[in-house]
Amino acid sequence: EIMPSLVGSEMCIRDSTMTQQLLQQLVEMRGIETHYVDAWGNPTTIAEPSKAKLLNALGYDTSSDEKIQSQIAQDVSSVWLSPLNPVQVVRATEAIYLPVRLPIELVNDEHVFEITLEDGSQKQYPFTPVDQKMTSMAHIDEVEFHEYAVKLPLDFPLGYHNIVLKADDDQLGTSRLIVAPEACYSPNEIKDGKKIWGLSVQLYCVRSENNWGIGDFSDLAKLIDNAAGVGADFIGLNPIHALYPANPNACSPYGPSSRRWLNYLYIDVTAVEGFDDKSVQDVVNADDFVDTLKHARDAEHVDYEAVAKLKLSALYALFNIYDKQFLRGKTPQNKAFNAFVEAGGESLDMLAVYDALQSKLKSDGKESWGWPVFPKAYKDYHNSAVAKFKKDNAHDVKFYLFLQWIAAQQLDMASSRALDANMTIGLYRDLAVGVSEGSAEIWGNKDLYCTDASVGAPPDILGPLGQNWGLPPMDPQKLYEQQYQPIIDLFASNMASSGSLRIDHVMALLRLWWVCKGDSAKEGGYVYYPVDDLLGILALESHRNESLVIGEDLGTVPEEIRSKLAQNGVYSYRVFFFEQAEDGGFYSPSHYPEQSMSTLTTHDMPTLIGYWHCLDLELGKEIGLYPTDDILQTLYADRHENKQEILNTLHGHHSIPEHVGHDVNVTGMNRELNNGMQVHMAGGSSALLSLQLEDWLEMDKPVNIPGTFNEYPNWRRKLTQNIESIFESHDINALASKLTAARKQASNR
């Protein structure tokens, strides 16, 4: 629903110079960028009405000059009336200065910092503010305030520390001090120059002899064993975030319900203790279950409704047995389960309650796609009606807690297989840029998210109209006020049971393109985030979890952020088809940055066969992606030229045999060209090379077509072979050997 302040003649900016100045002041205070360089390198200014709309999305009332002035004054006052900042991030090599703001009457008094380190040990540091360096002053309600930079001459270990400011035993303020390393973690082998390769996999696409119509964590373990056996050093996963058990067709891994928790559909039910119990076997051997299972396995695309029906019914029966046997007494299982639930805290409880509530509303025939359509009493996790629901439905809530516990165990089991196989990285996980509007994550922390806006992208070469991803953004000020805990939890949970984290749209650490409800994507604007603080936290969690970090830095990316990411040890993301010079030629992978992960294609792009035979353009025409034939013909012409340049590059580097055609007009995609492109990439300078399993299988259909919803079965297309048979192929094993040899040769250069 569009906010009233965005409707009609009162919608945005009036003509008065005063209003313009006030809005600009508030825009600058809240980190809204009015000028940026677009994807074509042109300086660009956001539309004037967008300023007011973005402020409205941040919760400001821009309907009059008086209200704008009042809110500016309130924001300024709130800072000066807080003696300490909520949180401060420093690097381990930096001197620590804490800003302290006090009314003038207190600046001559002795104060003390009481410091509790993360390990529980305590320190004290007494000081008199007036003896410190004063950095600024202000008058608030006729009281003069001074701000001092108080230097802490103490050694702090890496970690999260709490500081209390006291005077005469009175507590004046609290703050969190985060001490971070200079850069993210990288394994010693990578730092010593080892160049590795691995496979990127959409786990739901995996077929196997035993899964229930969707890839699962046991399939992942098999894939790790097989891939490690032919030289791979990592398996890259699509986001495996929690989706919606009661709404299984909301299946995009990039529009989750919670990014901290896991998609229960990846549980291998047959591997859970208690599966052999008669009550569970009665469920899975029923005629309807057997028929549905056969359909789910045989289907060309993942049938999420069928898979959810199978897994929820079997898991619920299994949970009833497990709960009676193990989760009600002093058993090791109950001890471990309770520890998991306690560690998950409010975030885990919130997800379990949400899933149980959504399921109940759906079974009652009520609208239930997300919290915006829940009955009013249930629209917020913290409401008393929700607490009552949780108490009245404790068994069902416990069931969803159980699912997360089992999923975490099975993911950890798969990850341990990578350690046993001595993979350099093992698993790498993917962190989505946001959660969908109806998500549990927003339901439980409404203050943090701005639901009247969505994350997206400005117009660029691939999306001339811009993009709107339908993901409400975090308010950077609220994130700061919450001492960055939500982002800490996100990084830590997604680095668990893995050796690397890929951050989708890593630009989110610096800025996000916000699109207000009801607007087109091109009418949005950039809102900035505290990039240095977030990178410090990322580096700290990276070391704690021994997780290498990859930042997906495609699209409209200022060069200065690429440098900042590199300095902070974040690996860049280089896609062959985008690494093109102005003359149309493709850069050799030997010129890619070492501190990067390179790849030929991504989940948003066609497969190699699809690209070469223009199947993506044909498909786009069929589903109406291109407004005119002229646009489509231009795309065909560009593709033709690019393919010729690719052939020139491959032949110029002797990456394909001479008998493979030199002329694009008579050269189709074949196995030698397919494999030659992959080995060409393997000889490059990037530390990591990621290849798509679809291209090993020479598949032609994409897993996702950006900008589509119902036009194409996104996130559903399965692999064409079972995982058991893939590595029995002589040709695939031969390709893996060539990749391993090329990576080793590149390491020695």
XYZ file of N, CA, C and O in Angstrom, residues 34-160:
508
model
N 22.747 11.660 -4.239
C 21.978 12.300 -5.314
C 22.713 12.268 -6.646
O 22.097 12.465 -7.693
N 24.028 12.043 -6.624
C 24.815 11.990 -7.849
C 25.596 10.680 -7.891
O 26.174 10.268 -6.881
N 25.619 10.054 -9.041
C 26.403 8.830 -9.199
C 26.794 8.686 -10.663
O 26.268 9.399 -11.545
N 27.723 7.781 -10.937
C 28.159 7.499 -12.299
C 27.454 6.230 -12.758
O 27.535 5.190 -12.092
N 26.737 6.302 -13.886
C 25.952 5.156 -14.324
C 26.813 4.102 -15.012
O 28.040 4.241 -15.125
N 26.167 3.031 -15.490
C 26.888 1.897 -16.073
C 27.618 2.262 -17.353
O 28.513 1.536 -17.791
N 27.241 3.384 -17.979
C 27.895 3.818 -19.214
C 28.982 4.851 -18.939
O 29.547 5.422 -19.863
N 29.242 5.123 -17.632
C 30.278 6.084 -17.267
C 29.821 7.523 -17.265
O 30.659 8.437 -17.193
N 28.519 7.756 -17.305
C 27.997 9.122 -17.357
C 27.575 9.606 -15.972
O 26.888 8.872 -15.241
N 27.958 10.838 -15.592
C 27.460 11.402 -14.328
C 25.938 11.530 -14.390
O 25.381 12.016 -15.372
N 25.269 11.083 -13.326
C 23.810 11.027 -13.316
C 23.285 11.566 -11.991
O 23.918 11.382 -10.939
N 22.145 12.229 -12.048
C 21.505 12.773 -10.850
C 20.149 12.104 -10.662
O 19.402 11.942 -11.635
N 19.832 11.721 -9.432
C 18.525 11.098 -9.210
C 17.428 12.156 -9.337
O 17.662 13.350 -9.122
N 16.242 11.726 -9.708
C 15.125 12.649 -9.899
C 14.771 13.339 -8.584
O 14.840 12.734 -7.507
N 14.417 14.622 -8.662
C 14.091 15.389 -7.460
C 12.996 14.730 -6.613
O 13.123 14.641 -5.397
N 11.894 14.251 -7.232
C 10.851 13.631 -6.391
C 11.347 12.411 -5.621
O 10.790 12.075 -4.573
N 12.400 11.771 -6.130
C 12.901 10.565 -5.463
C 13.482 10.875 -4.091
O 13.475 10.020 -3.201
N 13.991 12.090 -3.908
C 14.579 12.443 -2.612
C 13.532 12.334 -1.497
O 13.765 11.695 -0.464
N 12.402 12.985 -1.722
C 11.355 12.959 -0.697
C 10.819 11.549 -0.509
O 10.546 11.116 0.620
N 10.666 10.818 -1.611
C 10.128 9.463 -1.505
C 11.053 8.558 -0.705
O 10.602 7.738 0.108
N 12.354 8.693 -0.931
C 13.303 7.872 -0.179
C 13.286 8.233 1.302
O 13.384 7.359 2.171
N 13.156 9.523 1.605
C 13.042 9.938 3.009
C 11.758 9.396 3.625
O 11.742 8.970 4.785
N 10.669 9.417 2.861
C 9.418 8.829 3.355
C 9.613 7.353 3.683
O 9.122 6.852 4.708
N 10.323 6.633 2.804
C 10.567 5.204 3.037
C 11.394 4.984 4.293
O 11.258 3.954 4.963
N 12.236 5.974 4.634
C 13.039 5.896 5.851
C 12.259 6.337 7.084
O 12.800 6.350 8.193
N 10.993 6.721 6.891
C 10.144 7.063 8.027
C 9.971 8.539 8.284
O 9.387 8.922 9.303
N 10.456 9.394 7.385
C 10.340 10.837 7.588
C 9.058 11.374 6.954
O 8.601 10.888 5.914
N 8.532 12.413 7.577
C 7.370 13.129 7.056
C 7.892 14.372 6.348
O 8.471 15.261 6.977
N 7.695 14.448 5.029
C 8.207 15.590 4.258
C 7.075 16.497 3.782
O 7.223 17.217 2.794
N 5.947 16.483 4.478
C 4.766 17.220 4.008
C 4.842 18.720 4.267
O 4.064 19.483 3.694
N 5.765 19.171 5.141
C 5.883 20.612 5.385
C 7.302 20.937 5.830
O 8.028 20.078 6.356
N 7.685 22.211 5.621
C 9.011 22.651 6.052
C 9.174 22.484 7.561
O 10.246 22.103 8.053
N 8.105 22.788 8.299
C 8.185 22.721 9.752
C 8.480 21.295 10.225
O 9.293 21.077 11.137
N 7.829 20.326 9.591
C 8.045 18.941 10.001
C 9.447 18.470 9.627
O 10.089 17.731 10.382
N 9.921 18.899 8.477
C 11.283 18.527 8.078
C 12.284 19.113 9.070
O 13.196 18.420 9.543
N 12.125 20.414 9.396
C 13.026 21.062 10.353
C 12.995 20.358 11.701
O 14.038 20.139 12.332
N 11.803 20.017 12.150
C 11.656 19.357 13.448
C 12.386 18.015 13.470
O 13.051 17.667 14.456
N 12.292 17.271 12.390
C 12.933 15.959 12.339
C 14.450 16.075 12.248
O 15.179 15.263 12.818
N 14.930 17.088 11.529
C 16.378 17.330 11.490
C 16.874 17.635 12.897
O 17.885 17.078 13.361
N 16.157 18.537 13.597
C 16.561 18.907 14.961
C 16.513 17.694 15.888
O 17.400 17.512 16.745
N 15.495 16.851 15.707
C 15.370 15.659 16.553
C 16.523 14.691 16.316
O 17.071 14.118 17.271
N 16.917 14.515 15.058
C 18.030 13.621 14.752
C 19.334 14.141 15.349
O 20.125 13.378 15.906
N 19.550 15.446 15.228
C 20.774 16.044 15.779
C 20.778 15.913 17.298
O 21.789 15.539 17.911
N 19.640 16.197 17.918
C 19.555 16.123 19.383
C 19.810 14.707 19.885
O 20.487 14.510 20.899
N 19.273 13.716 19.180
C 19.420 12.339 19.650
C 20.880 11.920 19.700
O 21.282 11.125 20.559
N 21.680 12.464 18.781
C 23.115 12.160 18.811
C 23.770 12.806 20.023
O 24.482 12.148 20.790
N 23.516 14.098 20.228
C 24.194 14.809 21.313
C 23.711 14.373 22.695
O 24.449 14.479 23.676
N 22.499 13.874 22.787
C 21.994 13.414 24.079
C 22.427 11.986 24.402
O 22.082 11.461 25.457
N 23.181 11.357 23.482
C 23.738 10.020 23.723
C 25.223 10.174 24.026
O 26.006 10.515 23.131
N 25.634 9.944 25.267
C 27.047 10.155 25.610
C 28.014 9.313 24.779
O 29.122 9.756 24.477
N 27.616 8.093 24.396
C 28.471 7.214 23.606
C 27.763 6.791 22.330
O 26.536 6.727 22.284
N 28.548 6.482 21.312
C 27.977 5.868 20.117
C 27.512 4.454 20.456
O 28.106 3.787 21.315
N 26.473 3.958 19.789
C 26.018 2.592 20.068
C 27.108 1.555 19.837
O 27.193 0.555 20.552
N 27.944 1.797 18.821
C 28.938 0.811 18.440
C 30.075 1.520 17.716
O 29.873 2.567 17.093
N 31.253 0.960 17.829
C 32.405 1.493 17.106
C 33.259 0.329 16.638
O 33.541 -0.600 17.410
N 33.661 0.363 15.369
C 34.494 -0.683 14.798
C 35.874 -0.104 14.538
O 36.006 0.935 13.884
N 36.892 -0.764 15.055
C 38.277 -0.338 14.833
C 39.086 -1.535 14.365
O 38.735 -2.688 14.639
N 40.147 -1.269 13.653
C 41.064 -2.332 13.250
C 42.124 -2.516 14.329
O 42.475 -1.577 15.059
N 42.655 -3.716 14.400
C 43.570 -4.078 15.489
C 44.809 -3.204 15.520
O 45.414 -3.014 16.581
N 45.193 -2.647 14.367
C 46.423 -1.838 14.309
C 46.165 -0.364 14.605
O 47.105 0.426 14.665
N 44.912 0.025 14.775
C 44.575 1.433 14.970
C 44.570 1.807 16.454
O 44.256 0.985 17.323
N 44.887 3.065 16.710
C 44.658 3.605 18.050
C 43.152 3.748 18.253
O 42.404 4.016 17.307
N 42.702 3.562 19.489
C 41.267 3.587 19.768
C 40.889 4.901 20.433
O 41.374 5.231 21.524
N 40.048 5.657 19.758
C 39.501 6.897 20.296
C 37.983 6.739 20.399
O 37.319 6.465 19.395
N 37.450 6.930 21.588
C 36.005 6.832 21.775
C 35.413 8.231 21.906
O 35.828 9.009 22.770
N 34.441 8.580 21.063
C 33.767 9.874 21.217
C 32.888 9.864 22.471
O 32.144 8.911 22.707
N 32.999 10.919 23.268
C 32.175 11.076 24.467
C 31.511 12.446 24.407
O 32.191 13.466 24.269
N 30.177 12.499 24.515
C 29.415 13.747 24.442
C 28.752 14.004 25.799
O 28.014 13.150 26.295
N 29.010 15.181 26.342
C 28.488 15.507 27.674
C 28.089 16.969 27.748
O 28.682 17.820 27.062
N 27.104 17.298 28.607
C 26.819 18.712 28.860
C 28.010 19.355 29.561
O 28.762 18.690 30.300
N 28.202 20.647 29.355
C 29.409 21.327 29.822
C 29.609 21.195 31.324
O 30.737 21.180 31.816
N 28.516 21.084 32.088
C 28.657 21.020 33.543
C 29.338 19.745 34.027
O 29.774 19.657 35.178
N 29.437 18.706 33.144
C 30.038 17.433 33.550
C 31.460 17.235 33.049
O 32.108 16.254 33.412
N 31.962 18.150 32.226
C 33.225 17.863 31.540
C 34.438 17.957 32.461
O 35.522 17.479 32.105
N 34.289 18.557 33.643
C 35.413 18.630 34.584
C 35.395 17.505 35.615
O 36.303 17.405 36.439
N 34.348 16.679 35.579
C 34.245 15.580 36.534
C 35.068 14.382 36.064
O 35.298 14.189 34.866
N 35.480 13.559 37.023
C 36.179 12.330 36.645
C 35.155 11.280 36.208
O 34.131 11.079 36.857
N 35.448 10.649 35.079
C 34.617 9.586 34.533
C 35.453 8.323 34.406
O 36.680 8.365 34.500
N 34.774 7.224 34.204
C 35.505 5.964 34.048
C 34.810 5.105 32.993
O 33.578 5.070 32.914
N 35.627 4.475 32.175
C 35.133 3.444 31.269
C 35.282 2.094 31.962
O 36.394 1.709 32.344
N 34.174 1.396 32.147
C 34.227 0.010 32.622
C 34.088 -0.893 31.405
O 33.066 -0.868 30.711
N 35.118 -1.663 31.160
C 35.212 -2.431 29.914
C 35.121 -3.919 30.226
O 35.876 -4.433 31.058
N 34.186 -4.589 29.587
C 34.072 -6.039 29.709
C 34.451 -6.654 28.374
O 33.757 -6.466 27.365
N 35.583 -7.352 28.367
C 36.031 -7.997 27.147
C 35.144 -9.196 26.830
O 34.411 -9.694 27.688
N 35.234 -9.663 25.604
C 34.366 -10.755 25.176
C 34.563 -12.006 26.022
O 33.625 -12.776 26.242
N 35.774 -12.209 26.518
C 36.032 -13.404 27.327
C 35.565 -13.254 28.771
O 35.752 -14.151 29.598
N 34.965 -12.104 29.099
C 34.444 -11.885 30.445
C 35.369 -11.116 31.363
O 34.938 -10.647 32.421
N 36.622 -10.981 30.999
C 37.553 -10.217 31.840
C 37.217 -8.730 31.763
O 36.599 -8.263 30.801
N 37.636 -8.003 32.788
C 37.242 -6.598 32.894
C 38.444 -5.679 33.062
O 39.487 -6.062 33.608
N 38.259 -4.453 32.560
C 39.272 -3.402 32.698
C 38.571 -2.100 33.032
O 37.373 -1.951 32.790
N 39.341 -1.174 33.577
C 38.807 0.163 33.844
C 39.781 1.212 33.324
O 40.995 1.013 33.336
N 39.209 2.319 32.862
C 40.059 3.429 32.418
C 39.427 4.733 32.881
O 38.409 5.165 32.353
N 40.011 5.385 33.911
C 39.476 6.662 34.389
C 40.003 7.825 33.536
O 41.125 7.779 33.027
N 39.204 8.866 33.410
C 39.634 10.044 32.646
C 38.744 11.222 33.013
O 37.626 11.056 33.526
N 39.254 12.409 32.750
C 38.482 13.640 32.885
C 38.280 14.205 31.493
O 39.266 14.474 30.789
N 37.034 14.360 31.053
C 36.788 14.755 29.662
C 37.540 16.008 29.231
O 38.087 16.062 28.131
N 37.570 17.035 30.093
C 38.161 18.304 29.674
C 39.653 18.177 29.368
O 40.229 19.015 28.668
N 40.271 17.104 29.865
C 41.696 16.885 29.582
C 41.922 16.212 28.231
O 43.072 16.042 27.808
N 40.849 15.809 27.611
C 40.956 15.127 26.315
C 40.776 16.141 25.176
O 40.422 17.305 25.398
N 40.983 15.665 23.964
C 40.842 16.539 22.803
C 39.363 16.753 22.493
O 38.624 15.803 22.258
N 38.926 18.044 22.495
C 37.549 18.344 22.144
C 37.436 18.403 20.620
O 38.240 19.054 19.952
N 36.433 17.714 20.067
C 36.294 17.649 18.609
C 35.163 18.515 18.079
O 35.212 18.936 16.918
N 34.138 18.790 18.905
C 33.037 19.643 18.445
C 32.165 20.030 19.626
O 32.310 19.487 20.730
N 31.240 20.963 19.391
C 30.311 21.379 20.435
C 28.990 21.780 19.786
O 28.921 22.048 18.583
N 27.941 21.784 20.607
C 26.623 22.148 20.102
C 25.751 22.625 21.252
O 26.030 22.339 22.429
N 24.701 23.372 20.912
C 23.714 23.803 21.902
C 22.407 23.057 21.638
O 21.834 23.158 20.549
N 21.963 22.301 22.633
C 20.722 21.549 22.542
C 19.819 22.000 23.690
O 20.179 21.854 24.870
N 18.666 22.544 23.333
C 17.736 23.051 24.352
C 18.447 23.987 25.325
O 18.315 23.876 26.557
N 19.249 24.884 24.758
C 19.962 25.928 25.506
C 21.049 25.380 26.426
O 21.581 26.108 27.272
N 21.377 24.090 26.282
C 22.476 23.509 27.054
C 23.654 23.294 26.111
O 23.498 22.759 25.013
N 24.845 23.707 26.563
C 26.038 23.521 25.736
C 26.597 22.115 25.954
O 26.802 21.681 27.087
N 26.810 21.383 24.842
C 27.388 20.043 24.880
C 28.749 20.064 24.209
O 28.954 20.782 23.218
N 29.678 19.275 24.764
C 31.003 19.112 24.163
C 31.203 17.650 23.785
O 30.736 16.742 24.481
N 31.924 17.436 22.693
C 32.322 16.075 22.323
C 33.834 15.970 22.407
O 34.556 16.831 21.891
N 34.298 14.924 23.084
C 35.732 14.676 23.253
C 36.097 13.327 22.639
O 35.302 12.380 22.662
N 37.316 13.256 22.107
C 37.860 11.988 21.617
C 38.781 11.437 22.698
O 39.878 11.961 22.922
N 38.317 10.411 23.399
C 39.058 9.850 24.522
C 39.889 8.665 24.021
O 39.337 7.664 23.548
N 41.186 8.787 24.134
C 42.066 7.708 23.678
C 42.159 6.624 24.748
O 42.384 6.916 25.924
N 41.978 5.368 24.317
C 42.096 4.232 25.225
C 43.473 3.594 25.037
O 43.697 2.883 24.058
N 44.390 3.824 25.950
C 45.745 3.259 25.811
C 45.795 1.822 26.338
O 46.617 1.474 27.196
N 44.909 0.992 25.856
C 44.801 -0.385 26.322
C 44.896 -1.328 25.133
O 44.562 -0.965 23.999
N 45.341 -2.556 25.391
C 45.381 -3.571 24.346
C 44.067 -4.349 24.355
O 43.662 -4.880 25.399
N 43.439 -4.411 23.205
C 42.186 -5.148 23.070
C 42.386 -6.312 22.109
O 42.930 -6.131 21.015
N 41.951 -7.490 22.482
C 41.996 -8.604 21.526
C 40.923 -8.430 20.462
O 39.980 -7.646 20.629
N 41.051 -9.164 19.371
C 39.997 -9.174 18.365
C 38.697 -9.653 19.006
O 38.698 -10.560 19.832
N 37.589 -9.028 18.652
C 36.318 -9.498 19.182
C 35.361 -8.378 19.510
O 35.538 -7.218 19.113
N 34.330 -8.743 20.277
C 33.218 -7.851 20.616
C 33.290 -7.544 22.115
O 33.176 -8.444 22.947
